[in-house]
Amino acid sequence: MTETMEEKWSREARTTSQPLAVQILSRSTQHMQDRAATYDSPEGERSMARAVAVFNAFHDTALTEAQGWHFMQILKDVRLFSAPGYHADSAEDGVAYCALKAEAKQREVG
């Protein structure tokens, strides 16, 4: 029987001295780096600004990049709490989207 990613990470959490939150942050960072290599640029995940621009053009709205990341974070939270148990992808993506939201928000002010 093949071990799922959630089972693997749960096992690792029990056998390492790192706090679980640090492991989640580390995996979230790895997800962002993997997606940057696949979809975006070496600097990291940068698709939201383009997606928000297209959304705004279609719907005549003024959604910001930070709000776009917040939307994605909410989506992942809804998925995380919609079923019993723990869904690592939703939790880790939510953490990554939170960091991207904070980065975009910081750019808005300076």
Tab-separated table of C-alpha atoms in Angstrom:
chain	number	residue	atom	x	y	z
A	1	MET	CA	0.000	0.000	0.000
A	2	THR	CA	1.363	3.402	-0.980
A	3	GLU	CA	1.717	6.023	1.726
A	4	THR	CA	-0.142	9.285	1.053
A	5	MET	CA	1.626	12.631	1.396
A	6	GLU	CA	-0.433	13.404	4.503
A	7	GLU	CA	0.554	10.068	6.067
A	8	LYS	CA	4.208	10.644	5.221
A	9	TRP	CA	4.205	14.109	6.769
A	10	SER	CA	2.303	12.896	9.810
A	11	ARG	CA	4.944	10.188	10.312
A	12	GLU	CA	7.731	12.734	9.858
A	13	ALA	CA	6.080	15.051	12.382
A	14	ARG	CA	6.223	12.284	14.993
A	15	THR	CA	9.887	11.462	14.305
A	16	THR	CA	11.521	14.882	14.095
A	17	SER	CA	12.501	17.414	16.719
A	18	GLN	CA	11.206	20.307	14.591
A	19	PRO	CA	7.883	21.764	15.733
A	20	LEU	CA	5.019	20.902	13.391
A	21	ALA	CA	4.409	24.588	12.565
A	22	VAL	CA	8.000	24.878	11.294
A	23	GLN	CA	7.468	21.820	9.111
A	24	ILE	CA	4.284	23.336	7.669
A	25	LEU	CA	6.108	26.593	6.925
A	26	SER	CA	8.925	24.659	5.285
A	27	ARG	CA	6.555	22.651	3.093
A	28	SER	CA	4.625	25.816	2.167
A	29	THR	CA	7.883	27.419	1.090
A	30	GLN	CA	8.747	24.351	-0.976
A	31	HIS	CA	5.326	24.469	-2.665
A	32	MET	CA	5.873	28.129	-3.632
A	33	GLN	CA	9.317	27.329	-5.032
A	34	ASP	CA	7.983	24.344	-6.981
A	35	ARG	CA	5.151	26.396	-8.473
A	36	ALA	CA	7.504	29.242	-9.330
A	37	ALA	CA	9.671	26.823	-11.282
A	38	THR	CA	6.639	25.397	-13.064
A	39	TYR	CA	4.430	28.432	-13.676
A	40	ASP	CA	6.139	31.695	-12.923
A	41	SER	CA	9.657	32.962	-12.412
A	42	PRO	CA	12.735	32.256	-10.297
A	43	GLU	CA	11.592	35.054	-7.968
A	44	GLY	CA	8.529	32.996	-7.045
A	45	GLU	CA	4.776	32.819	-7.492
A	46	ARG	CA	3.685	35.888	-9.449
A	47	SER	CA	0.511	34.920	-11.294
A	48	MET	CA	-1.981	36.708	-9.051
A	49	ALA	CA	-1.405	40.239	-10.373
A	50	ARG	CA	-2.188	39.029	-13.905
A	51	ALA	CA	-5.201	37.005	-12.753
A	52	VAL	CA	-6.613	39.970	-10.814
A	53	ALA	CA	-6.137	42.276	-13.808
A	54	VAL	CA	-8.128	39.904	-16.021
A	55	PHE	CA	-10.827	39.458	-13.355
A	56	ASN	CA	-11.121	43.235	-12.948
A	57	ALA	CA	-11.453	43.711	-16.704
A	58	PHE	CA	-14.212	41.087	-16.937
A	59	HIS	CA	-16.184	42.326	-13.931
A	60	ASP	CA	-15.355	46.042	-13.883
A	61	THR	CA	-14.016	45.745	-10.327
A	62	ALA	CA	-10.907	46.966	-8.553
A	63	LEU	CA	-9.704	43.871	-6.715
A	64	THR	CA	-6.092	44.220	-5.568
A	65	GLU	CA	-3.399	41.572	-5.763
A	66	ALA	CA	-3.468	41.260	-1.955
A	67	GLN	CA	-7.239	40.724	-2.072
A	68	GLY	CA	-6.733	38.042	-4.722
A	69	TRP	CA	-4.344	36.165	-2.439
A	70	HIS	CA	-6.789	36.635	0.441
A	71	PHE	CA	-9.542	35.087	-1.686
A	72	MET	CA	-7.325	32.064	-2.364
A	73	GLN	CA	-6.469	31.783	1.332
A	74	ILE	CA	-10.199	31.781	2.173
A	75	LEU	CA	-10.808	29.094	-0.470
A	76	LYS	CA	-8.148	26.883	1.102
A	77	ASP	CA	-9.587	27.489	4.585
A	78	VAL	CA	-13.056	26.507	3.360
A	79	ARG	CA	-11.613	23.292	1.934
A	80	LEU	CA	-9.601	22.630	5.111
A	81	PHE	CA	-12.693	22.845	7.311
A	82	SER	CA	-15.184	21.188	4.916
A	83	ALA	CA	-14.246	17.603	5.635
A	84	PRO	CA	-13.189	15.735	8.742
A	85	GLY	CA	-9.509	15.212	9.339
A	86	TYR	CA	-6.529	17.109	8.047
A	87	HIS	CA	-5.875	18.015	4.417
A	88	ALA	CA	-2.212	18.997	4.149
A	89	ASP	CA	-2.502	20.616	0.708
A	90	SER	CA	-5.202	23.028	1.858
A	91	ALA	CA	-3.349	23.907	5.062
A	92	GLU	CA	0.023	24.416	3.394
A	93	ASP	CA	-1.353	26.351	0.431
A	94	GLY	CA	-3.258	28.561	2.885
A	95	VAL	CA	-0.001	29.398	4.662
A	96	ALA	CA	1.703	30.148	1.344
A	97	TYR	CA	-1.181	32.378	0.222
A	98	CYS	CA	-1.022	34.240	3.541
A	99	ALA	CA	2.658	35.033	2.926
A	100	LEU	CA	1.970	36.123	-0.654
A	101	LYS	CA	-0.927	38.286	0.567
A	102	ALA	CA	1.336	39.986	3.104
A	103	GLU	CA	4.012	40.578	0.457
A	104	ALA	CA	1.472	42.112	-1.943
A	105	LYS	CA	-0.005	44.266	0.833
A	106	GLN	CA	3.463	45.544	1.720
A	107	ARG	CA	4.028	46.591	-1.904
A	108	GLU	CA	0.792	48.610	-1.785
A	109	VAL	CA	2.239	50.984	0.831
A	110	GLY	CA	5.789	51.273	-0.266
